[in-house]
Each structure stands twice: as C-alpha cells, then as structure tokens.
Amino acid sequence: MKRWPIRWKLTVWNTAVLILILVGFASAMLVVLRGHLYERDDGVMAEELSELLEELGRYATEKELVQQLEQRFSIHSHYYFQLLNADGAVLFRSRFLSKITLPMPPHPEELRGRVFQDLYLPRLGHYRLLSLATRNSQGMAFLAQVITPRATLDNEFRSYLWMTLGLLSLGGIVAAISGYLLARWALDPINRIIGIAERISAHTLSERLEVTNSRDELGRLAATLNSMFDRLHRSVDEMRRFSADAAHELRSPLAVMRTEAEVVMRNTRSLSIYQRAIEVNLEETKRLSELVDQLLTLSRHDAGLPSEPQDDVQLDALIRDVADRLETLAVDKGVTLSIHCDQPCIVHGDDIGLSQLFFNLIDNAVKYTPAEQSVQLSLQVSDDHVRVVVEDTGIGIPAEHLPRIFDRFYRIDYSRNRDLGGAGLGLAICKSIVESHRGEILVTSEPGRGTRFVVILPRYGNIDSGNKQGARNVRSME
Ligand code: ADP
C-alpha cells in the first residue's frame, strides 16, 4: 500500500469505507428483518393455535372434542397440532405428528402463557414449536402444541439475504468506480501542475501554472509554486547577469595584460619598454585582484557568510579610523573631509565588514567630489539604532540611476568610472554588508549638488524583525 499511487490508495480507502458502512447497515437491517419475520410467523402460529383452543369449551366430553378436532385439524398444509390432557396423555395429534414425539416444555405444570421453541426433527428439518397450557370452561387442564416448518421463513429470509448481498456487491462496484473517478478528478489538477513543473527548466522559467481558483488548496499550491518560480527566475537571471558581467570585467584587464606581453615579446626591446610592460601588467593585476576580492566578498555574503555579526564594534572610532586612511586621498584631491563622529557608540557586528562599508562610501564620496568641495561624515545615536551619514557636495547621481545604484556591476557612466577604477561592485558590497547586519542603506542625490548615503544599523545583538521597524522610525526622523 505504501508504494501505491495516491489515486489507488484513495480508491481503495473510499471503497473499503463505503463497503464497511454498507455491510454494517445491511447486517443491522437483516437482523431487524429476521426478528420481524419470526414475530410475524409466531403471531400466525398463535392465531392458528387459538382456533384450536376455541374448540375446547364447546364440547362437554373429551370424545366429542377429539372428534371435532380430528375433523378440523388432523390435516393442515403448514401447521400440525397436538393436545394433551392434565395427565400428559395425548388426546389429539395431527396426522403428520403420528410418528413424532414433540418435546414437552421444561415444566408443563408451571407453564404460563405461550412458550416458543426451535427444534430440529431428523430428516425433516427445522421447526418452530408453540406450547400453551390452558383450561376449558369446565376447569379441565390441557397442553396445546403446534409446530410449523421453518423452511418457508428461512427461504424468505434467504431471498432477502441474497438480494442484500447483490445490492452490496453492486454498491461495492459503484463505490470503487466512483472512488476512482473522484480520486482522478481531485488529482488531475495536481497532475497538470506536475506536468508543467516538469517542463519548467532553467530555460523555460518564464512559464507559469494556471491558477483557476485562488481560494482552494490547489489554487494556493499553484500560486505558491508560481511565486517560487518568480523568485527562481529572478535569481537565475541575476546569476546569469552576474556571471556575464564578472567574465566581462575579468576579460578587460586580462586582454590588456596579454596584448602588452605579446607586443613586448615580438622583438628584443629596451629595458625601459620591459619596465613599462611590467608596470602595466602590475596595474592590471592589482585591478584583477581587487575585482576578485570584491567577487569573493559578495559570494561569501550570498552564501550567508559571515552568518551573524559577532563583535562589539566601537563604531565612532571605526569611522574615524577609515576616514584617516582616506584623508591623504582627499587632501591630494583638494577635497575637505570633515568628521562629526564624537558620540561614543557600540554596535554588534563584524568590524572588517563595517570598515569596508564605510571605506567604500567615503572613497566614493571623495572620488566623485571635485576639488574645493567637501565630504561630511556624521554619526547620530538613538536608543536602538545608529545612523551614519556620508554626504558630499560632488557631482551627484541622476534620479533615473538611483533605484539601480546598489545593483552588482552597475555603473552610471562607464568611461567616467573606468578612469576612477571601479567595477560597479562597491555599493552592492555595501548593501550586502548592511543587510547582514540587519540594517538599511538609503541614498538621496541631486546631480551637480551632491549625494547623501544614510546607513542605519541596530545597536545591539539579537535583533530581529523589530529592527526593520526601528530603522523605519529612524528614517522617519529625517
Ligand atoms: P564602483 O566600485 O565602480 O565605484 P559603486 O558600486 O561603488 O561602483 O558605485 C556605483 C556607481 O555609483 C558608480 O559608478 C558611481 O557613478 C556612482 N556613485 C557612487 N557613489 C557616488 C557618489 N558619492 N557620488 C556620485 N556618484 C556615486
């Protein structure tokens, strides 16, 4: 039964239960019917006997009585009588009983009312016996008995039994067929879902299941599978785009290195040309290893690593530290970097990840801010959350790019950024670091006037969905 398809299991269960109910019902009905048939037969027997008893009072002598009984009751097709006096002597018996001795009731002298007995007569079969003790009007005591064969009643009952068995078999067949059809009808939508789900592969992820009734179980199953396919489709698309973009990004520095090496190898060159080639290759190797590091960071985050932020991080000190590292870059560019992170603040997190997050944001701010302009860092602490703002008065980001700014390999203007050396992964990494800290990162920008990134982080560990709410509250404070 374990390995049977559900369709057959349902059919068998349905048939078995229905047959069980029908058998129970039919058995109860047959028992009641049998009782009724017995009652009816016993009633008729009693009536027949009362006819004989009516004769008892009519005649003064036993002889006259016996004569009368002989005339009326000695031959009968179904009922055979016997009359005994108080001494147990047989006064009258039907001819059928001439060679048969009927059993006496257990205590004839104490007999009150009617006593029915079933008896088996050898070679004749089953009979029903009714015994009745009575007195006539003269006070003489008699024991009257009548027997009748059970065969008629048994035959009648047997015909009802066969009819019931026939109906039961028919009911069983109907139950099996209806169970099978019912199971097929109920499972057909599932088979359709299986068929379509089997057809859907990485290449046909856009196909969807038909949702006929979104309120029933199958409709909900189809809708759930559809939303799963949606998610799968999105992530397969993202993966494809990611691999294509990654390959593309890796190809450019590799092509530069290869061409450089091939050109130099073609002829014997001066030392300075070899040096120049090695410099170019070193530059591209740096770019490559930076890219590979970024890809590695993203894949670690995708794989859920680091799973949970672990350390107590002094955030104000961490931001000042990162800003110090970028100070030289800012000074070289003529960008003023002002830091307002004096409020001590501890967050629960991964200090390496958080350093990278603020490094990317401040580095971008400095990169995309022209000389004589400024970059400001500020830190605001509330009970549950901390809000870090990295704001610049740089070139800004056009509104149409803002929604995609955190996508992987997304760059606003390839040529502009190529000079600055980014692969478009910096902000994607920032977003995944913030998310792994259960925080939020927001951006607002105005082209030509500057960009403002806001990072909202929960301050303590064991933070759950409540943080999102908290983060929203902080945002609404803005
Ligand atoms: P990259 O690693 O190439 O810098 P990012 O993911 O850090 O890429 O940034 C994506 C794009 O967002 C960049 O191409 C840049 O044009 C834009 N961007 C990021 N930060 C700023 C900023 N502070 N001001 C203006 N544009 C920015």
Coordinates of C-alpha atoms and ligand atoms in Angstrom, one line a residue:
M1 CA 0.0 0.0 0.0
K2 CA 3.0 2.3 0.8
R3 CA 4.2 2.3 -2.7
W4 CA 0.8 2.7 -4.4
P5 CA 0.0 5.9 -6.2
I6 CA -2.3 8.2 -4.2
R7 CA -5.1 7.6 -6.8
W8 CA -5.2 3.9 -6.0
K9 CA -4.9 4.5 -2.2
L10 CA -7.8 6.9 -2.3
T11 CA -9.9 4.5 -4.4
V12 CA -9.2 1.5 -2.1
W13 CA -9.9 3.6 1.1
N14 CA -13.0 5.1 -0.3
T15 CA -14.3 1.6 -1.5
A16 CA -13.4 -0.1 1.8
V17 CA -15.0 2.6 4.0
L18 CA -18.2 2.6 1.8
I19 CA -18.4 -1.2 1.8
L20 CA -17.9 -1.3 5.6
I21 CA -20.7 1.2 6.1
L22 CA -23.0 -0.7 3.7
V23 CA -22.2 -4.1 5.3
G24 CA -22.9 -2.6 8.8
F25 CA -26.1 -1.1 7.6
A26 CA -27.2 -4.3 5.8
S27 CA -26.4 -6.5 8.7
A28 CA -28.4 -4.4 11.1
M29 CA -31.3 -4.4 8.6
L30 CA -31.2 -8.2 8.2
V31 CA -31.2 -8.7 12.0
V32 CA -34.2 -6.5 12.3
L33 CA -35.9 -8.1 9.3
R34 CA -35.3 -11.6 10.7
G35 CA -36.8 -10.5 14.0
H36 CA -39.9 -9.2 12.2
L37 CA -40.3 -12.4 10.2
Y38 CA -40.1 -14.5 13.3
E39 CA -42.6 -12.3 15.1
R40 CA -45.0 -12.5 12.1
D41 CA -44.7 -16.3 11.9
D42 CA -45.1 -16.7 15.7
G43 CA -48.2 -14.5 15.6
V44 CA -49.7 -16.6 12.8
M45 CA -48.9 -19.7 14.8
A46 CA -50.6 -18.3 17.9
E47 CA -53.6 -17.5 15.8
E48 CA -53.8 -21.0 14.4
L49 CA -53.5 -22.4 17.9
S50 CA -56.2 -20.1 19.3
E51 CA -58.6 -21.6 16.7
L52 CA -57.9 -25.0 18.2
L53 CA -58.4 -23.6 21.7
E54 CA -61.7 -22.1 20.8
E55 CA -63.0 -25.7 20.4
L56 CA -62.0 -26.7 23.9
G57 CA -65.0 -25.0 25.6
R58 CA -67.6 -26.1 23.1
Y59 CA -67.8 -29.8 23.9
A60 CA -68.8 -31.4 27.1
T61 CA -66.9 -34.6 26.7
E62 CA -63.3 -35.3 25.6
K63 CA -64.6 -37.7 23.0
E64 CA -66.8 -35.1 21.2
L65 CA -63.9 -32.7 21.4
V66 CA -61.4 -35.1 19.9
Q67 CA -63.9 -36.0 17.1
Q68 CA -64.3 -32.4 16.3
L69 CA -60.5 -31.8 16.3
E70 CA -59.9 -34.8 14.1
Q71 CA -62.3 -33.3 11.6
R72 CA -60.9 -29.8 11.6
F73 CA -57.2 -30.1 12.4
S74 CA -55.8 -33.5 11.6
I75 CA -54.7 -32.4 8.1
H76 CA -53.1 -29.0 7.5
S77 CA -50.5 -27.9 5.0
H78 CA -48.3 -25.9 7.4
Y79 CA -49.5 -26.2 11.0
Y80 CA -49.6 -29.5 13.0
F81 CA -51.3 -29.7 16.3
Q82 CA -51.2 -31.9 19.5
L83 CA -53.5 -31.7 22.5
L84 CA -52.6 -33.3 25.8
N85 CA -54.7 -33.6 29.0
A86 CA -53.6 -32.8 32.5
D87 CA -52.0 -36.4 32.8
G88 CA -49.9 -35.8 29.8
A89 CA -51.9 -38.3 27.7
V90 CA -52.3 -37.3 24.0
L91 CA -55.9 -36.5 23.2
F92 CA -55.4 -35.4 19.7
R93 CA -52.5 -35.0 17.3
S94 CA -52.4 -34.1 13.6
R95 CA -51.6 -37.0 11.3
F96 CA -48.2 -35.5 10.5
L97 CA -47.2 -35.9 14.1
S98 CA -48.3 -39.6 14.4
K99 CA -44.7 -40.8 14.3
I100 CA -43.1 -37.8 16.0
T101 CA -42.8 -37.2 19.7
L102 CA -42.8 -33.5 20.4
P103 CA -40.7 -32.3 23.3
M104 CA -42.5 -31.1 26.4
P105 CA -41.9 -27.6 27.7
P106 CA -39.5 -27.8 30.7
H107 CA -42.2 -27.7 33.4
P108 CA -45.6 -28.1 31.8
E109 CA -47.4 -27.9 35.1
E110 CA -45.9 -24.5 35.8
L111 CA -46.5 -23.3 32.2
R112 CA -47.9 -19.8 32.0
G113 CA -48.7 -18.2 28.6
R114 CA -47.1 -19.2 25.3
V115 CA -43.7 -20.8 25.0
F116 CA -41.9 -20.8 21.6
Q117 CA -39.1 -23.3 20.9
D118 CA -36.9 -24.1 17.9
L119 CA -36.4 -27.7 17.2
Y120 CA -34.7 -29.9 14.7
L121 CA -36.5 -33.0 13.5
P122 CA -34.2 -35.6 12.0
R123 CA -34.7 -35.9 8.2
L124 CA -37.5 -33.3 8.4
G125 CA -35.5 -30.2 9.2
H126 CA -36.0 -27.2 11.4
Y127 CA -39.4 -26.5 13.1
R128 CA -40.9 -23.9 15.4
L129 CA -42.9 -25.2 18.3
L130 CA -45.5 -23.3 20.3
S131 CA -46.8 -24.8 23.6
L132 CA -49.6 -23.3 25.6
A133 CA -51.2 -24.5 28.9
T134 CA -54.9 -23.7 29.2
R135 CA -58.1 -24.7 30.9
N136 CA -61.6 -25.0 29.4
S137 CA -64.8 -23.6 30.9
Q138 CA -65.2 -26.8 33.0
G139 CA -61.8 -26.2 34.5
M140 CA -60.1 -29.1 32.8
A141 CA -56.4 -28.5 32.1
F142 CA -54.9 -29.0 28.7
L143 CA -51.5 -28.6 27.0
A144 CA -51.9 -27.5 23.4
Q145 CA -49.0 -27.5 21.0
V146 CA -48.5 -26.5 17.3
I147 CA -45.4 -26.9 15.1
T148 CA -44.7 -25.4 11.7
P149 CA -41.7 -25.9 9.4
R150 CA -39.1 -23.1 9.4
A151 CA -38.3 -23.7 5.7
T152 CA -40.7 -21.1 4.4
L153 CA -39.4 -18.4 6.7
D154 CA -35.8 -19.5 6.1
N155 CA -36.3 -19.4 2.3
E156 CA -37.9 -16.0 2.6
F157 CA -35.0 -14.7 4.7
R158 CA -32.5 -16.3 2.4
S159 CA -34.0 -14.5 -0.6
Y160 CA -33.7 -11.2 1.3
L161 CA -30.1 -12.1 2.2
W162 CA -29.2 -12.8 -1.5
M163 CA -30.9 -9.6 -2.5
T164 CA -28.9 -7.7 0.1
L165 CA -25.6 -9.4 -1.0
G166 CA -26.4 -8.5 -4.6
L167 CA -27.0 -4.9 -3.7
L168 CA -23.9 -4.9 -1.5
S169 CA -21.7 -6.1 -4.4
L170 CA -23.3 -3.5 -6.7
G171 CA -22.7 -0.9 -4.0
G172 CA -19.0 -2.1 -3.8
I173 CA -18.6 -1.8 -7.6
V174 CA -20.2 1.6 -7.7
A175 CA -18.1 2.7 -4.7
A176 CA -14.9 1.5 -6.4
I177 CA -15.7 3.3 -9.7
S178 CA -16.9 6.5 -8.0
G179 CA -13.9 6.4 -5.7
Y180 CA -11.5 6.1 -8.7
L181 CA -13.3 8.8 -10.6
L182 CA -13.3 11.1 -7.6
A183 CA -9.6 10.5 -6.9
R184 CA -8.9 11.1 -10.6
W185 CA -10.9 14.3 -10.6
A186 CA -9.3 15.5 -7.4
L187 CA -5.7 14.6 -8.5
D188 CA -6.0 15.8 -12.1
P189 CA -5.1 19.4 -11.4
I190 CA -2.1 18.1 -9.4
N191 CA -1.0 16.0 -12.4
R192 CA -1.4 19.1 -14.6
I193 CA 0.8 21.1 -12.1
I194 CA 3.4 18.2 -12.1
G195 CA 3.4 18.2 -16.0
I196 CA 4.0 22.0 -16.2
A197 CA 6.5 21.9 -13.3
E198 CA 8.4 19.1 -15.1
R199 CA 8.5 21.2 -18.3
I200 CA 9.9 24.2 -16.5
S201 CA 13.6 24.2 -16.6
A202 CA 16.3 26.8 -16.4
H203 CA 15.4 27.8 -20.0
T204 CA 11.6 28.0 -19.5
L205 CA 11.4 29.7 -16.2
S206 CA 9.0 32.3 -17.5
E207 CA 6.2 29.6 -17.9
R208 CA 3.6 29.8 -15.1
L209 CA 0.9 27.5 -13.7
E210 CA -2.7 28.3 -14.3
V211 CA -4.5 29.4 -11.1
T212 CA -8.1 28.5 -11.6
N213 CA -9.4 29.2 -8.1
S214 CA -7.0 31.1 -5.8
R215 CA -9.1 30.2 -2.7
D216 CA -8.9 26.4 -2.9
E217 CA -5.9 24.3 -1.9
L218 CA -4.8 23.6 -5.5
G219 CA -5.1 27.3 -6.4
R220 CA -2.9 28.2 -3.4
L221 CA -0.4 25.5 -4.3
A222 CA -0.2 26.8 -7.9
A223 CA 0.1 30.4 -6.7
T224 CA 2.9 29.3 -4.2
L225 CA 4.7 27.4 -6.9
N226 CA 4.3 30.4 -9.3
S227 CA 5.8 32.8 -6.7
M228 CA 8.6 30.3 -6.2
F229 CA 9.2 30.2 -10.0
D230 CA 9.2 34.0 -9.9
R231 CA 12.0 34.0 -7.3
L232 CA 13.9 31.3 -9.1
H233 CA 13.6 33.2 -12.4
R234 CA 14.9 36.4 -10.8
S235 CA 17.8 34.7 -9.1
V236 CA 18.7 32.7 -12.2
D237 CA 18.6 35.9 -14.2
E238 CA 20.7 37.7 -11.6
M239 CA 23.2 34.8 -11.6
R240 CA 23.5 34.9 -15.4
R241 CA 23.9 38.6 -15.4
F242 CA 26.4 38.4 -12.6
S243 CA 28.5 35.7 -14.4
A244 CA 28.4 37.6 -17.7
D245 CA 29.4 40.8 -16.0
A246 CA 32.1 39.2 -14.0
A247 CA 33.5 37.5 -17.1
H248 CA 33.4 40.8 -18.9
E249 CA 35.1 42.6 -16.1
L250 CA 37.8 39.9 -15.9
R251 CA 38.3 39.9 -19.6
S252 CA 39.4 43.5 -20.0
P253 CA 42.5 43.5 -17.7
L254 CA 43.4 40.1 -19.0
A255 CA 43.3 41.3 -22.6
V256 CA 45.4 44.3 -21.7
M257 CA 48.0 42.1 -20.0
R258 CA 48.1 39.7 -22.9
T259 CA 48.4 42.3 -25.6
E260 CA 51.1 44.1 -23.6
A261 CA 53.1 40.8 -23.2
E262 CA 52.6 39.8 -26.8
V263 CA 53.8 43.2 -28.2
V264 CA 56.9 43.1 -26.0
M265 CA 57.7 39.5 -26.8
R266 CA 57.6 40.1 -30.6
N267 CA 61.1 41.8 -30.7
T268 CA 64.0 42.4 -28.4
R269 CA 63.2 45.7 -26.5
S270 CA 65.0 48.2 -24.4
L271 CA 64.9 47.9 -20.6
S272 CA 62.5 50.8 -20.2
I273 CA 60.0 49.2 -22.5
Y274 CA 60.1 46.0 -20.5
Q275 CA 59.7 48.0 -17.3
R276 CA 56.7 49.8 -18.8
A277 CA 55.1 46.5 -19.8
I278 CA 55.7 45.1 -16.3
E279 CA 54.2 48.3 -14.8
V280 CA 51.1 47.9 -17.0
N281 CA 50.8 44.3 -16.1
L282 CA 51.2 45.1 -12.4
E283 CA 48.5 47.7 -12.6
E284 CA 46.1 45.3 -14.3
T285 CA 46.9 42.6 -11.9
K286 CA 46.0 44.9 -9.0
R287 CA 42.8 45.7 -10.7
L288 CA 42.1 42.0 -11.2
S289 CA 42.9 41.0 -7.6
E290 CA 40.7 43.9 -6.3
L291 CA 37.9 42.6 -8.5
V292 CA 38.4 39.0 -7.4
D293 CA 38.4 40.2 -3.8
Q294 CA 35.1 42.0 -4.3
L295 CA 33.6 39.0 -6.1
L296 CA 34.7 36.8 -3.2
T297 CA 33.2 39.1 -0.6
L298 CA 29.9 39.1 -2.5
S299 CA 29.8 35.3 -2.9
R300 CA 30.6 34.9 0.8
H301 CA 27.7 37.2 1.6
D302 CA 25.5 35.3 -0.8
A303 CA 26.5 32.0 0.8
G304 CA 25.4 33.5 4.2
L305 CA 29.0 34.2 5.4
P306 CA 29.6 35.8 7.8
S307 CA 26.3 34.4 9.2
E308 CA 25.9 36.5 12.3
P309 CA 27.8 39.7 13.3
Q310 CA 29.8 38.7 16.3
D311 CA 31.9 41.6 17.8
D312 CA 31.1 44.7 19.8
V313 CA 32.4 47.3 17.5
Q314 CA 33.2 50.9 18.6
L315 CA 31.6 52.5 15.6
D316 CA 32.7 56.1 16.1
A317 CA 36.3 55.0 16.4
L318 CA 36.0 52.7 13.3
I319 CA 34.6 55.5 11.2
R320 CA 37.4 57.9 12.3
D321 CA 39.9 55.2 11.5
V322 CA 38.6 54.7 8.0
A323 CA 38.4 58.4 7.4
D324 CA 42.0 58.8 8.5
R325 CA 43.0 56.2 5.9
L326 CA 41.3 58.2 3.2
E327 CA 42.4 61.6 4.4
T328 CA 45.5 61.6 2.2
L329 CA 43.4 60.8 -0.9
A330 CA 41.1 63.7 0.0
V331 CA 43.9 66.1 0.6
D332 CA 45.6 65.1 -2.7
K333 CA 42.3 65.8 -4.5
G334 CA 41.7 69.1 -2.6
V335 CA 38.5 67.7 -1.0
T336 CA 37.7 68.8 2.5
L337 CA 36.8 65.8 4.7
S338 CA 35.0 66.8 7.9
I339 CA 34.1 64.3 10.5
H340 CA 31.4 64.7 13.2
C341 CA 31.6 61.3 14.9
D342 CA 32.3 62.2 18.5
Q343 CA 29.4 60.4 20.2
P344 CA 30.7 57.1 21.5
C345 CA 28.7 54.2 20.1
I346 CA 28.9 50.5 20.1
V347 CA 27.2 48.2 17.6
H348 CA 27.2 44.5 17.4
G349 CA 28.8 43.4 14.2
D350 CA 31.7 42.4 12.1
D351 CA 34.4 45.2 12.2
I352 CA 36.1 44.2 9.0
G353 CA 32.8 44.3 7.1
L354 CA 31.8 47.6 8.7
S355 CA 35.3 49.1 7.8
Q356 CA 34.8 48.0 4.2
L357 CA 31.3 49.5 4.1
F358 CA 32.4 53.0 5.3
F359 CA 35.6 52.8 3.3
N360 CA 33.6 52.2 0.1
L361 CA 31.1 55.1 0.9
I362 CA 33.8 57.6 1.9
D363 CA 36.1 56.5 -1.0
N364 CA 33.2 57.0 -3.5
A365 CA 32.3 60.4 -1.9
V366 CA 35.9 61.6 -2.3
K367 CA 36.2 60.1 -5.8
Y368 CA 33.0 61.8 -7.1
T369 CA 33.6 65.1 -5.5
P370 CA 35.7 67.8 -7.3
A371 CA 38.4 69.8 -5.7
E372 CA 37.4 72.7 -3.4
Q373 CA 34.3 70.7 -2.4
S374 CA 33.6 68.8 0.8
V375 CA 32.6 65.4 2.2
Q376 CA 31.0 65.3 5.6
L377 CA 30.6 62.3 7.9
S378 CA 28.3 62.4 10.8
L379 CA 27.0 59.9 13.4
Q380 CA 23.7 60.1 15.3
V381 CA 22.9 57.6 18.0
S382 CA 19.4 56.8 19.3
D383 CA 18.3 54.2 21.9
D384 CA 18.2 51.2 19.5
H385 CA 19.8 52.5 16.3
V386 CA 22.7 54.3 15.0
R387 CA 22.6 56.4 11.8
V388 CA 25.7 57.2 9.9
V389 CA 25.5 59.9 7.1
V390 CA 28.1 60.2 4.4
E391 CA 27.4 63.3 2.5
D392 CA 29.2 65.1 -0.3
T393 CA 28.8 68.1 -2.4
G394 CA 30.0 66.3 -5.5
I395 CA 28.7 65.5 -9.0
G396 CA 25.6 63.7 -7.7
I397 CA 23.6 60.8 -9.2
P398 CA 20.9 61.4 -11.8
A399 CA 17.4 60.3 -10.4
E400 CA 16.9 57.6 -13.0
H401 CA 20.0 55.7 -11.8
L402 CA 19.2 55.9 -8.1
P403 CA 17.0 52.7 -8.0
R404 CA 19.7 50.6 -9.5
I405 CA 22.7 52.1 -7.8
F406 CA 23.1 49.1 -5.4
D407 CA 22.9 46.5 -8.3
R408 CA 26.0 44.5 -9.0
F409 CA 28.3 45.9 -11.8
Y410 CA 26.0 48.9 -12.1
R411 CA 27.9 52.0 -13.1
I412 CA 26.4 55.2 -14.2
D413 CA 28.9 56.2 -16.8
Y414 CA 31.4 53.5 -17.8
S415 CA 34.1 55.9 -19.1
R416 CA 33.8 58.2 -16.2
N417 CA 34.3 55.4 -13.7
R418 CA 36.7 53.4 -15.7
D419 CA 39.2 56.3 -15.0
L420 CA 38.4 56.0 -11.4
G421 CA 38.9 52.2 -11.4
G422 CA 35.6 50.8 -10.1
A423 CA 33.8 47.7 -11.4
G424 CA 30.4 48.8 -10.0
L425 CA 30.5 46.3 -7.1
G426 CA 31.4 48.7 -4.2
L427 CA 27.8 49.7 -3.4
A428 CA 26.5 46.2 -3.9
I429 CA 29.0 45.1 -1.3
C430 CA 27.9 47.9 1.0
K431 CA 24.3 46.8 0.7
S432 CA 25.0 43.2 1.4
I433 CA 27.2 44.2 4.5
V434 CA 24.4 46.4 5.8
E435 CA 21.8 43.6 5.2
S436 CA 24.0 41.1 7.0
H437 CA 23.9 43.5 10.0
R438 CA 20.1 43.7 9.6
G439 CA 20.3 47.4 8.8
E440 CA 19.3 49.6 6.0
I441 CA 21.1 51.8 3.5
L442 CA 19.4 54.8 1.8
V443 CA 20.6 57.2 -0.8
T444 CA 19.4 60.6 -1.9
S445 CA 21.1 62.7 -4.5
E446 CA 20.9 65.8 -6.7
P447 CA 23.0 66.0 -9.8
G448 CA 25.6 68.8 -9.5
R449 CA 24.8 69.4 -5.8
G450 CA 25.9 66.2 -4.1
T451 CA 24.9 62.8 -2.7
R452 CA 23.9 61.6 0.7
F453 CA 24.2 58.0 1.9
V454 CA 22.5 57.1 5.2
V455 CA 23.4 53.8 6.9
I456 CA 21.0 52.7 9.7
L457 CA 22.3 49.9 12.0
P458 CA 20.8 48.3 15.0
R459 CA 23.0 49.0 18.1
Y460 CA 22.7 45.7 19.9
G461 CA 22.7 42.0 19.0
N462 CA 19.8 39.5 18.9
I463 CA 17.9 41.9 16.7
D464 CA 15.0 40.6 14.7
S465 CA 12.3 42.0 12.6
G466 CA 11.8 44.7 15.1
N467 CA 14.9 46.4 13.7
K468 CA 13.2 47.0 10.4
Q469 CA 10.5 48.8 12.2
G470 CA 13.1 50.7 14.2
A471 CA 15.0 51.5 11.1
R472 CA 11.9 52.9 9.6
N473 CA 11.3 55.0 12.7
V474 CA 14.8 56.4 12.4
R475 CA 14.2 57.2 8.8
S476 CA 11.0 59.0 9.6
M477 CA 13.0 61.1 12.0
E478 CA 14.9 62.5 9.0
Ligands
ADP1 P1 32.5 51.4 -8.1 O1 33.0 50.3 -7.4 O2 32.7 51.3 -9.6 O3 32.8 52.8 -7.6 P2 30.0 51.5 -6.9 O4 29.1 50.4 -6.8 O5 30.7 52.0 -5.7 O6 30.9 51.3 -8.1 O7 29.2 52.8 -7.4 C1 28.3 52.6 -8.5 C2 28.1 53.9 -9.2 O8 27.5 54.8 -8.3 C3 29.4 54.5 -9.6 O9 29.6 54.1 -11.0 C4 29.2 56.0 -9.5 O10 28.9 56.5 -10.7 C5 28.0 56.1 -8.6 N1 28.3 56.7 -7.3 C6 28.6 56.0 -6.1 N2 28.8 56.9 -5.1 C7 28.7 58.1 -5.6 C8 28.8 59.4 -5.1 N3 29.1 59.6 -3.8 N4 28.6 60.5 -5.9 C9 28.3 60.3 -7.2 N5 28.2 59.1 -7.8 C10 28.4 58.0 -7.0

